[in-house]
Coordinates of C-alpha atoms and ligand atoms in Angstrom, one line a residue:
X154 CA 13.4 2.2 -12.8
X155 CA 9.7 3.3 -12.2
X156 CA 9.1 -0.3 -10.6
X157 CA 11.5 0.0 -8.4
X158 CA 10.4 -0.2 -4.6
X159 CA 12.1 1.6 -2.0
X160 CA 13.9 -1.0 -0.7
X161 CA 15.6 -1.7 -4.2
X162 CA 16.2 2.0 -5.0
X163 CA 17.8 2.0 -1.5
X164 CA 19.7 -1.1 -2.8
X165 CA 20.6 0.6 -6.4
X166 CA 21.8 3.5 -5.1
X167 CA 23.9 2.3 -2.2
X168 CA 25.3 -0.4 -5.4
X169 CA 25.9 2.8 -7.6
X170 CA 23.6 1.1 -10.1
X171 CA 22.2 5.0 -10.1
X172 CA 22.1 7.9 -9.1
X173 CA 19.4 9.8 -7.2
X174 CA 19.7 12.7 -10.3
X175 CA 18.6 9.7 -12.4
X176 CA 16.3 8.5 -10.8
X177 CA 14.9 11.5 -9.8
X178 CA 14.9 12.9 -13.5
X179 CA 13.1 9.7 -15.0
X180 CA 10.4 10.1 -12.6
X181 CA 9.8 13.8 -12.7
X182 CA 9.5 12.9 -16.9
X183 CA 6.7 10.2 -16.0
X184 CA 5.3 12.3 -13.7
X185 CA 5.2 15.1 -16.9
X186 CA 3.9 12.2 -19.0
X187 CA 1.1 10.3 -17.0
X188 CA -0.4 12.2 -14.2
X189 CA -2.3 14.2 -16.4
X190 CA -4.4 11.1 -16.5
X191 CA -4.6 11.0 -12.9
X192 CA -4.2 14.0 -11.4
X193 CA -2.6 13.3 -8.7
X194 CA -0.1 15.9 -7.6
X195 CA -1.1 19.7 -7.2
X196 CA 2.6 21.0 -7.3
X197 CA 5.5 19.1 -9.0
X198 CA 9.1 20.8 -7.6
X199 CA 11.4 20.0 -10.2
X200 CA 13.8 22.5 -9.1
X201 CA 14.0 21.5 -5.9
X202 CA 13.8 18.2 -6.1
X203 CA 16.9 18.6 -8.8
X204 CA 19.0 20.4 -6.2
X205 CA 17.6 17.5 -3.8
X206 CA 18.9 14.8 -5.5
X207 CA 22.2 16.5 -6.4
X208 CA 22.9 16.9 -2.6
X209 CA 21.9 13.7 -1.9
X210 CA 24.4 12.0 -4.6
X211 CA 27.2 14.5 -3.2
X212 CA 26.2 13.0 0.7
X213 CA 26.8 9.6 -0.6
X214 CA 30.1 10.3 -2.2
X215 CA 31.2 11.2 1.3
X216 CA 30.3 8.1 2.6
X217 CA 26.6 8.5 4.0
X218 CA 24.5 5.4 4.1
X219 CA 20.6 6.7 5.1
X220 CA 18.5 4.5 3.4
X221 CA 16.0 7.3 2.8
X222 CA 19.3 9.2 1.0
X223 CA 18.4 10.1 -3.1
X224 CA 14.9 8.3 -3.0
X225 CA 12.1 10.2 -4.2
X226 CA 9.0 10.9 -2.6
X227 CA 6.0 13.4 -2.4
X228 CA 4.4 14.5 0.2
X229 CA 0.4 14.9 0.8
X230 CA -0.5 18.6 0.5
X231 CA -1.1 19.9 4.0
X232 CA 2.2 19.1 5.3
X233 CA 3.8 22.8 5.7
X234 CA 6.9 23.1 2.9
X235 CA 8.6 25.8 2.9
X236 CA 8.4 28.5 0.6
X237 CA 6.1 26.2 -1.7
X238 CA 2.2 26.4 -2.0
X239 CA 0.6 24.1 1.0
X240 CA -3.2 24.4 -0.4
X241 CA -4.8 21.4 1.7
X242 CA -6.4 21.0 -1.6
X243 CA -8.5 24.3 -1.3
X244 CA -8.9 27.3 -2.6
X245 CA -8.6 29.2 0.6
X246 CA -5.1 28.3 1.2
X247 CA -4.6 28.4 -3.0
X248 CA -1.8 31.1 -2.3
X249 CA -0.9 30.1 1.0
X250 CA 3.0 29.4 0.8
X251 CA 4.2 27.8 3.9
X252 CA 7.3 29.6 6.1
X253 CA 8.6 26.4 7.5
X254 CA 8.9 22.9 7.2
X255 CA 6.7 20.2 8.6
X256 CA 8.5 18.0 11.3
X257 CA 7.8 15.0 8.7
X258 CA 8.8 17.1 6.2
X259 CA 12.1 17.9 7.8
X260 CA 12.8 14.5 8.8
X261 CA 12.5 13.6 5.7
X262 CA 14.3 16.3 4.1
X263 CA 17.5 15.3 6.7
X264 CA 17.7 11.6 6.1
X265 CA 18.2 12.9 2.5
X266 CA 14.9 12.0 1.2
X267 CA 14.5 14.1 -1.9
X268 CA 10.7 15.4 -2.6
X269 CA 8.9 15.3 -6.1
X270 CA 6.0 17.3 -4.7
X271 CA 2.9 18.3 -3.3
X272 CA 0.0 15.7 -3.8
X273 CA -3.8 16.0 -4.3
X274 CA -6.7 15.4 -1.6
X275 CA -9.7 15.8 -0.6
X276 CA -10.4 19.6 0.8
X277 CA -8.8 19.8 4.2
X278 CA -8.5 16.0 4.1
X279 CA -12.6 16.0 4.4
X280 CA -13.5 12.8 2.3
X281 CA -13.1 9.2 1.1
X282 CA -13.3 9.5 -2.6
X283 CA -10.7 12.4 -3.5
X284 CA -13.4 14.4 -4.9
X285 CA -13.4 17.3 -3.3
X286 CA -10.0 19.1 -4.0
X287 CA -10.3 22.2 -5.6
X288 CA -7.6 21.2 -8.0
X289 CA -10.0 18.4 -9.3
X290 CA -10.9 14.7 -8.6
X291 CA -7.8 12.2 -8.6
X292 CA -8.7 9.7 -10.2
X293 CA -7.9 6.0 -9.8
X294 CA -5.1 4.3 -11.5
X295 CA -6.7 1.0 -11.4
X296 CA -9.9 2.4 -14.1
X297 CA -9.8 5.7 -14.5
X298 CA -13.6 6.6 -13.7
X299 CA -13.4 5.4 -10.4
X300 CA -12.0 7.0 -7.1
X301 CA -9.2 6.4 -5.5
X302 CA -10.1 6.7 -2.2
X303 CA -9.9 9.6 -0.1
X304 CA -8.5 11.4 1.7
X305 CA -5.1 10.8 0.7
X306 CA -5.8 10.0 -2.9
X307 CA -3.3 11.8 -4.6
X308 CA -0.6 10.3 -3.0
X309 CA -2.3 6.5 -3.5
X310 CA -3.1 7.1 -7.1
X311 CA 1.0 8.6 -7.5
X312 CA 2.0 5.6 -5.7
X313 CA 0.2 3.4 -7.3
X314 CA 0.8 4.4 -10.9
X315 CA 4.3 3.8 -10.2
X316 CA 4.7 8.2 -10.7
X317 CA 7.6 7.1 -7.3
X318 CA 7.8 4.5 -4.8
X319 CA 6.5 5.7 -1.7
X320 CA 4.2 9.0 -0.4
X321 CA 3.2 10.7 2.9
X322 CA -0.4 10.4 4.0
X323 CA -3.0 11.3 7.0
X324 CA -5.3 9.3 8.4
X325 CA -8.2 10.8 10.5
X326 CA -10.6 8.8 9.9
X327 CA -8.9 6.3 7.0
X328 CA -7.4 8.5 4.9
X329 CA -3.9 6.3 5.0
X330 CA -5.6 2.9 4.9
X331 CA -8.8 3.4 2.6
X332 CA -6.6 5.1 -0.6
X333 CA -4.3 1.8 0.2
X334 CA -6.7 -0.4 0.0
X335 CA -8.9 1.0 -3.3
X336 CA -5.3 1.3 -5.0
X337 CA -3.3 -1.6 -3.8
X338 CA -1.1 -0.3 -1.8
X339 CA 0.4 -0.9 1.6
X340 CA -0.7 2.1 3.8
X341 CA 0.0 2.1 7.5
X342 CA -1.6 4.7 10.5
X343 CA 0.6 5.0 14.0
X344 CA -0.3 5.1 16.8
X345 CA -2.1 8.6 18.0
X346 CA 1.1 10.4 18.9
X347 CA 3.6 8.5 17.1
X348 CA 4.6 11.0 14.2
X349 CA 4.6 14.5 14.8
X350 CA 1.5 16.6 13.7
X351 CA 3.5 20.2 14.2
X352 CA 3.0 21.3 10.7
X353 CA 0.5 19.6 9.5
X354 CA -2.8 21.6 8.8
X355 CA -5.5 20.1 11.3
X356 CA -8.7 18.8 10.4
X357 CA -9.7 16.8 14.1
X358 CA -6.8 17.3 16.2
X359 CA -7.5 14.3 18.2
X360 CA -7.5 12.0 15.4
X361 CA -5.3 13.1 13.0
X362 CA -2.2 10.8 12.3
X363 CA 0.6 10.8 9.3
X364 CA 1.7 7.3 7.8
X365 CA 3.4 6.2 5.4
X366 CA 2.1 4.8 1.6
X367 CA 3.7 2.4 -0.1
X368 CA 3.1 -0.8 -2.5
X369 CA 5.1 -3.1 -0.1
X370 CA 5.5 -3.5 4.1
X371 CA 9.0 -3.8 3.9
X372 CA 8.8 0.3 2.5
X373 CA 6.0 1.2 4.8
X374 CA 8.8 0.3 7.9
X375 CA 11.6 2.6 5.8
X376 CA 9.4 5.5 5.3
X377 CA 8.1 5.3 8.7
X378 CA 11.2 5.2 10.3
X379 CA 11.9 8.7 8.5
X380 CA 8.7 10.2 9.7
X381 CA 8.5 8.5 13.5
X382 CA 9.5 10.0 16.6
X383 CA 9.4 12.2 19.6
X384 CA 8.8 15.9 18.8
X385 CA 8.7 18.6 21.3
X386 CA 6.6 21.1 19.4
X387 CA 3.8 18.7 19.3
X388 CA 2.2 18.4 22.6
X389 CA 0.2 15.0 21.6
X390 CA 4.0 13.1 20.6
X391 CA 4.7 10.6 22.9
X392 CA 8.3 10.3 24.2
X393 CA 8.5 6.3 23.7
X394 CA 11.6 5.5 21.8
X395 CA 11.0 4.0 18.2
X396 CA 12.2 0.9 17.6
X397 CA 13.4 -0.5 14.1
X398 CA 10.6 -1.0 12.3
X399 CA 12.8 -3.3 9.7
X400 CA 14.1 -5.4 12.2
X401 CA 11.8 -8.2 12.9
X402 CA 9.6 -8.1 9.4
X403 CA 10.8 -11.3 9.1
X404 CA 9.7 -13.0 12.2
X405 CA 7.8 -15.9 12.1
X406 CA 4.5 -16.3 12.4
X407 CA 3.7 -19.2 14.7
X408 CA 1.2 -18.6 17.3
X409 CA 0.4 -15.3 16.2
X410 CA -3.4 -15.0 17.8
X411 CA -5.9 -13.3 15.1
X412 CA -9.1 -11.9 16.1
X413 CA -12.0 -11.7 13.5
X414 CA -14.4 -9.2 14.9
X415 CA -18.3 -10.4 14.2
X416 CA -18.8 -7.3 13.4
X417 CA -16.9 -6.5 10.6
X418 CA -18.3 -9.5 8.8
X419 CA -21.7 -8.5 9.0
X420 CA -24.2 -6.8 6.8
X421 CA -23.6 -4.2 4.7
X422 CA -19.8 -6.2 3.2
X423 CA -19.4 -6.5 -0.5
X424 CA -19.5 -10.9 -0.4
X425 CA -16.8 -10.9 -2.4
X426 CA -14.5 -8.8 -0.2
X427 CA -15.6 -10.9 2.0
X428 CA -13.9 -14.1 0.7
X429 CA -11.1 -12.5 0.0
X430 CA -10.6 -11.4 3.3
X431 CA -11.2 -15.3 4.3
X432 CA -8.5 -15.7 1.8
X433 CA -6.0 -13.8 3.1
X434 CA -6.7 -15.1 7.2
X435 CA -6.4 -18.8 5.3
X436 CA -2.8 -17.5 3.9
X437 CA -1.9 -16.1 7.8
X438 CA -3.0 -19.7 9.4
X439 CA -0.7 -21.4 7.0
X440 CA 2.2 -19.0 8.3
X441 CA 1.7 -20.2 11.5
X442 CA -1.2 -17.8 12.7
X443 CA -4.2 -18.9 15.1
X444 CA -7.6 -17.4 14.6
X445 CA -10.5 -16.4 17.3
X446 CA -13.6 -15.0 16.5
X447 CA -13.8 -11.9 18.5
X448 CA -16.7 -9.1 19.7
X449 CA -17.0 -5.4 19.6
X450 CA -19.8 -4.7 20.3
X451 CA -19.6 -1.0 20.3
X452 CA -18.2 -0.6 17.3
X453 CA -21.2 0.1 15.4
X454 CA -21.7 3.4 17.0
X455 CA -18.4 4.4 15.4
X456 CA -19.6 6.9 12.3
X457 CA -22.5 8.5 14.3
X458 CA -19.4 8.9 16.6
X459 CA -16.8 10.2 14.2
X460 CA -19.1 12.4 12.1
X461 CA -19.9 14.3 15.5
X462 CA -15.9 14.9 17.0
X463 CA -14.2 15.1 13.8
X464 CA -16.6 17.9 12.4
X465 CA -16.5 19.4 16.2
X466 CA -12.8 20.0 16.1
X467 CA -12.8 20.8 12.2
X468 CA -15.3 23.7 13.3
X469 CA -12.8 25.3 15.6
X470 CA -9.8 24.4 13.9
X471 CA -11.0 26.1 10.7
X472 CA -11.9 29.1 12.3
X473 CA -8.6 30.8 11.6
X474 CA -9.2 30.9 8.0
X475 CA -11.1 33.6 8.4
X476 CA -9.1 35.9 5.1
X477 CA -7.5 37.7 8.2
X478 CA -5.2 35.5 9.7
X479 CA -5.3 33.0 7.1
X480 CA -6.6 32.4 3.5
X481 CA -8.5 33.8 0.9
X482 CA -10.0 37.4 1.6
X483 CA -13.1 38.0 -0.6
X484 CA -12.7 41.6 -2.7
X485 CA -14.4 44.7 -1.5
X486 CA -15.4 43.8 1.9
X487 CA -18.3 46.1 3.2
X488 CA -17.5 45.7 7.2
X489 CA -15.7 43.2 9.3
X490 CA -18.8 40.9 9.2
X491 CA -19.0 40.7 5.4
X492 CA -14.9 40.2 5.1
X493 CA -15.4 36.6 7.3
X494 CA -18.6 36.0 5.5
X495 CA -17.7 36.4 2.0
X496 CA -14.0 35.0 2.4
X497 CA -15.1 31.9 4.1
X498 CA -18.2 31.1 1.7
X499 CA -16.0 31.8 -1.1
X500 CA -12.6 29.8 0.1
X501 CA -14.3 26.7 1.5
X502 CA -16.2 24.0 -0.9
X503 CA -19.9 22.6 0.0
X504 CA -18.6 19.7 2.2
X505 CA -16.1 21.6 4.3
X506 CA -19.2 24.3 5.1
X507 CA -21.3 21.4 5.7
X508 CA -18.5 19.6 8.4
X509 CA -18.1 23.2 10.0
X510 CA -21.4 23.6 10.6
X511 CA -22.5 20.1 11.8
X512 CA -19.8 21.0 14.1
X513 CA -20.8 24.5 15.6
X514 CA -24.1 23.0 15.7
X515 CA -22.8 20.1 18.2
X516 CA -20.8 22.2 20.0
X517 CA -23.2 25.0 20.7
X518 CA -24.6 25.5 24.5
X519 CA -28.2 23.2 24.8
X520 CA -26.8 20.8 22.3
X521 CA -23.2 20.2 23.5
X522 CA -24.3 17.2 25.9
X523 CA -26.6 15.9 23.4
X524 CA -23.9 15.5 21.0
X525 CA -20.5 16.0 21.6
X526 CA -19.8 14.7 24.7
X527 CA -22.3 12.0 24.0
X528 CA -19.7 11.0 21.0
X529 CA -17.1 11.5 23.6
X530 CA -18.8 8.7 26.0
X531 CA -18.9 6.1 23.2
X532 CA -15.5 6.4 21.8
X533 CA -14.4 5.3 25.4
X534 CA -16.6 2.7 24.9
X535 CA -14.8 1.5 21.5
X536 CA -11.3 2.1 23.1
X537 CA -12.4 0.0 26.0
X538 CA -13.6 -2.8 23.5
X539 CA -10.2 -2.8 21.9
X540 CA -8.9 -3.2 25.1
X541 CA -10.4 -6.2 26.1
X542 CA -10.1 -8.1 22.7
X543 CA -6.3 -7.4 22.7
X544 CA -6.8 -9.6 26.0
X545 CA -7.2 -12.3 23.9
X546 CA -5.5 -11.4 20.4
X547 CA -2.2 -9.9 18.9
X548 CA -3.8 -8.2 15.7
X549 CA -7.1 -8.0 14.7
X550 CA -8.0 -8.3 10.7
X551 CA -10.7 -7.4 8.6
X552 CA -11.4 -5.7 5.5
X553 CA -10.4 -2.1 5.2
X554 CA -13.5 -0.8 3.0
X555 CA -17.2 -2.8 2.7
X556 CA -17.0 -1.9 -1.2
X557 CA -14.4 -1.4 -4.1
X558 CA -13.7 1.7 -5.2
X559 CA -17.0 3.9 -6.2
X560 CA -17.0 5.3 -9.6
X561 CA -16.7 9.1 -9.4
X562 CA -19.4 11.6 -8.8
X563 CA -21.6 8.5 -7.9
X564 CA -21.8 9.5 -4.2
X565 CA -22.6 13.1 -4.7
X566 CA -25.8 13.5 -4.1
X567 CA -25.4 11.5 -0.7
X568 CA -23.2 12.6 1.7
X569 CA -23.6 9.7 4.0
X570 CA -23.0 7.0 1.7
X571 CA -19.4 8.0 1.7
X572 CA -19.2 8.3 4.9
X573 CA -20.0 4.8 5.3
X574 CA -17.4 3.8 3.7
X575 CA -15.5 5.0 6.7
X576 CA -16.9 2.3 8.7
X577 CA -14.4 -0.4 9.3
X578 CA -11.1 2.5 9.8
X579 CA -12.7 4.9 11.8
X580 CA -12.6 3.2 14.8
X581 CA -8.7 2.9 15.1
X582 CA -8.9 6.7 15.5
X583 CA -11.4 7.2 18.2
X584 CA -9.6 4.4 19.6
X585 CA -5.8 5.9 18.8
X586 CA -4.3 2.6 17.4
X587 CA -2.2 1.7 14.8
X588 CA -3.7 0.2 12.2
X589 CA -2.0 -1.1 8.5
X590 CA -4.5 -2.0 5.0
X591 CA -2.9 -4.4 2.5
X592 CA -3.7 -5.8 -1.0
X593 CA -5.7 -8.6 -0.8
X594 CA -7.0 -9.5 -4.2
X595 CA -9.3 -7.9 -6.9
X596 CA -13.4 -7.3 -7.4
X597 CA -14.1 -6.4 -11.0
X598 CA -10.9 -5.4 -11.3
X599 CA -10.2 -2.9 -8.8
X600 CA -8.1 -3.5 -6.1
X601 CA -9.6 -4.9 -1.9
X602 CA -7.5 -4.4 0.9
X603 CA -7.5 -6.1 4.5
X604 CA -6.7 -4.0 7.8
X605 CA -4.5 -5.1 10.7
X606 CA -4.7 -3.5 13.9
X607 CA -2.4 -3.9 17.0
X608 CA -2.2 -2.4 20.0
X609 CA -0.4 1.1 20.8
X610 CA 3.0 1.3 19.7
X611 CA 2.7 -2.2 17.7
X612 CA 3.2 -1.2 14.0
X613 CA 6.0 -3.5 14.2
X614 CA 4.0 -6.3 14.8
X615 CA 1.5 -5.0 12.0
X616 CA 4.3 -4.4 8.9
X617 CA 5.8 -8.3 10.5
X618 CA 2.5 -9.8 9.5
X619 CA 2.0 -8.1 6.4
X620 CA 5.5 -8.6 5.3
X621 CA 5.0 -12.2 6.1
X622 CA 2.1 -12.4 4.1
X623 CA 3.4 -9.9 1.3
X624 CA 6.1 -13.0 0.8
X625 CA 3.2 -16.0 -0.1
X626 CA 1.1 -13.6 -2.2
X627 CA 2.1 -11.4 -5.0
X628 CA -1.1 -9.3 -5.1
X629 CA 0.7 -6.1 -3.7
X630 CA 3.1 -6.4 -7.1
X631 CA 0.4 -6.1 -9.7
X632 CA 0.5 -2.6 -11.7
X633 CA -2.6 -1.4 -12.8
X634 CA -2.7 -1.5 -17.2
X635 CA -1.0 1.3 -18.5
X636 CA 1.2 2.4 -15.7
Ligands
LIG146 N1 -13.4 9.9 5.3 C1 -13.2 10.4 6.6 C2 -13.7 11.8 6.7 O1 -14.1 12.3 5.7 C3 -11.7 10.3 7.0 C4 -10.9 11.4 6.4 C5 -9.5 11.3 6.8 O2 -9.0 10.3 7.4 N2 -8.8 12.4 6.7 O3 -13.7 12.4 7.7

């Protein structure tokens, strides 16, 4: 049953070829079995998920036909569930139990979804290589020493390892689309205001944006129809109606217009990645697709960009884990000032403290120009180059990552080596558009994945060309040995 993708559960359970307790039992015993290998989830809710599935058999009896009803699925672990531990994959939230539900969580949890768990990431989603969580490194399913992409690793490498068939992720920066791609997956980012953030622990407010992750397109447009919509307690949702997503996956191809930014061809690609991603537009223009070399020519300002807002807003939206309102409160305080020292040193890793303080450094009085709202000026800029190449194009492709998955500890002593990794996602964030990564072929045996983006609100269009070219390749239904 473990190969099972959410379309066919859907399928199986609406055909009463199982039930969700089945299902949902067999997976909780692989998760038992094989994620000690991976490490992948941080809390595994048996109980609930029992009681989950139970309801959700006892909905379908009475005639309910949600196609999210009795499939399992986890969720990344700083969406707020209540009563269970929300750590954001730190120790200062490592006792933090949440009072309420997420808005994707209680989506979810109402179209009958039934949850397995909390997964692993990287500390307060800070990171490309899942190797920052407090609860350990995740580690990739494809070969084991390697990462499996960041920050939404747990959930790639559960997904991936066929532990269930589809996961919740964020993607500030990547997170949703880089784990995809290192794990050959299907991971898709909305549209800046698409999903609800209420809920969701913030790292850069501005950027942040949940997804769906899944092995196939056709799943990414069933989970995201759970997770999508207007929601009143998040200021930043947009009140535009969602369409459905499954409705036009099939849609042909013909005419489609592809841009291939220069850029993202350039120096600094893995070659191989690179023909693969010539591969995959070859596979597109056979389906009907036309391709036009395109410019951005701000786009290579992105990471000095990003690594000066996304810290910014991380430094202020950290600040209420302080072991007073929030978090981990050190033993003993001497005064008030040794409390918020002690607690905060102690509850946040090395590269959290080193994102808070680039942050407060860019943000403080003589420097704020300089910096932030320098950053500020150029992510106009990008937006504005997105604008004018969607003139011209539908969807724009490249690859997702410049390199296969890293082997683990081997960025350590180099913080910006990771981060430019970020260097072909980051810019649908400062930008705000959806963006999608599929599986594209293999380097050395680890998985490459190849981004769509579309303009706002287009993630049909995105999971329509993947789906279309999930149909002429079968790279997305390779399992990874052992799994
Ligand atoms: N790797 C990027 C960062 O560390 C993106 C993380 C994310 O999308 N959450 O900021």
């Amino acid at each position: 049953m473990h190969h099972l993708t959410l379309a066919e559960i859907a399928r199986g359970l609406a055909e009463k070829q199982f039930s969700s307790q089945e299902l949902t039992r067999t997976l909780l015993a692989r998760i038992a079995q094989l994620d000690p290998q991976i490490n992948s989830f941080i809390s595994v809710t048996a109980d609930n998920a029992e009681q989950q599935a139970l309801a959700a058999d006892a909905r379908r009896a009475k005639g309910d036909t949600n196609p999210l009803l009795g499939v399992p699925l986890a969720h990344k672990d700083l969406f707020c569930t209540q009563g269970v531990r929300t750590s954001c994959g730190s120790k200062m939230l490592d006792n933090f139990k949440a009072p309420y539900d997420a808005t994707v969580v209680a989506k979810l949890a109402e179209a009958g979804a039934v949850t397995l768990g909390k997964t692993n990431m990287d500390e307060f989603a800070m990171g490309s290589g899942n190797e920052s969580s407090y609860y350990g490194a995740v580690k990739n399913p494809w070969q084991l020493e390697h990462v499996p992409g960041g920050s939404s690793g747990g959930s790639a490498a559960a997904v991936a390892a066929r532990l269930l068939p589809v996961a919740t992720g964020t993607d500030t920066g990547g997170s949703i689309r880089q784990p995809a791609a290192l794990t050959n997956l299907t991971g898709l980012k909305p549209t800046y205001g698409r999903v609800s953030r209420w809920g969701m622990i913030a790292y850069a407010s501005s950027l942040d944006q949940a997804g769906p992750l899944a092995r196939t397109a056709e799943d990414c447009a069933l989970l995201l129809q759970g997770m999508a919509g207007f929601d009143p307690q998040d200021s930043t949702s947009i009140n535009e109606p969602v369409p459905d997503y499954s409705a036009n996956l099939n849609a042909p191809l013909d005419g489609l217009r592809i841009g291939l930014p220069n850029e993202y061809f350039g120096a600094g690609l893995d070659p191989r990645i690179a023909t693969l991603v010539e591969d995959s537009v070859k596979a597109l223009e056979k389906l009907g697709a036309v391709i036009k070399r395109i410019s951005l020519p701000n786009v290579q300002h992105a990471i000095p960009a990003y690594y000066v807002i996304a810290p910014a807003e991380a430094s202020s939206n950290l600040s209420r884990f302080d072991g007073v309102r929030f978090g981990h409160r050190c033993e003993n305080p001497a005064d008030l000032t040794d409390l918020y020292k002690r607690s905060r040193g102690e509850g946040f890793g090395a590269e959290v403290q080193r994102r808070i303080l680039v942050g407060a450094y860019a943000l403080s009085a003589g420097y704020y120009d300089a910096y932030y709202l320098k950053a500020q000026k150029i992510r106009r800029l990008i937006k504005n180059d997105f604008m004018a190449a969607f003139h011209d194009v539908d969807v724009i492709l490249g690859p997702t990552t410049p390199n296969p998955a890293w082997k683990i500890g081997e960025k350590n002593a180099d913080p910006v080596a990771a981060y430019l990794e970020d260097v072909y996602t980051i810019t649908a964030n400062l930008a705000g558009l959806p963006g999608l990564s599929m599986p594209a072929g293999f380097v050395d045996g680890l998985p490459v994945g190849v981004q769509l983006l579309a303009p706002y609100f287009q993630e049909g269009r995105l999971l329509n060309v993947a789906h279309r070219y999930q149909q002429v390749t079968d790279w997305h239904t390779r399992a990874p040995a052992g799994f």
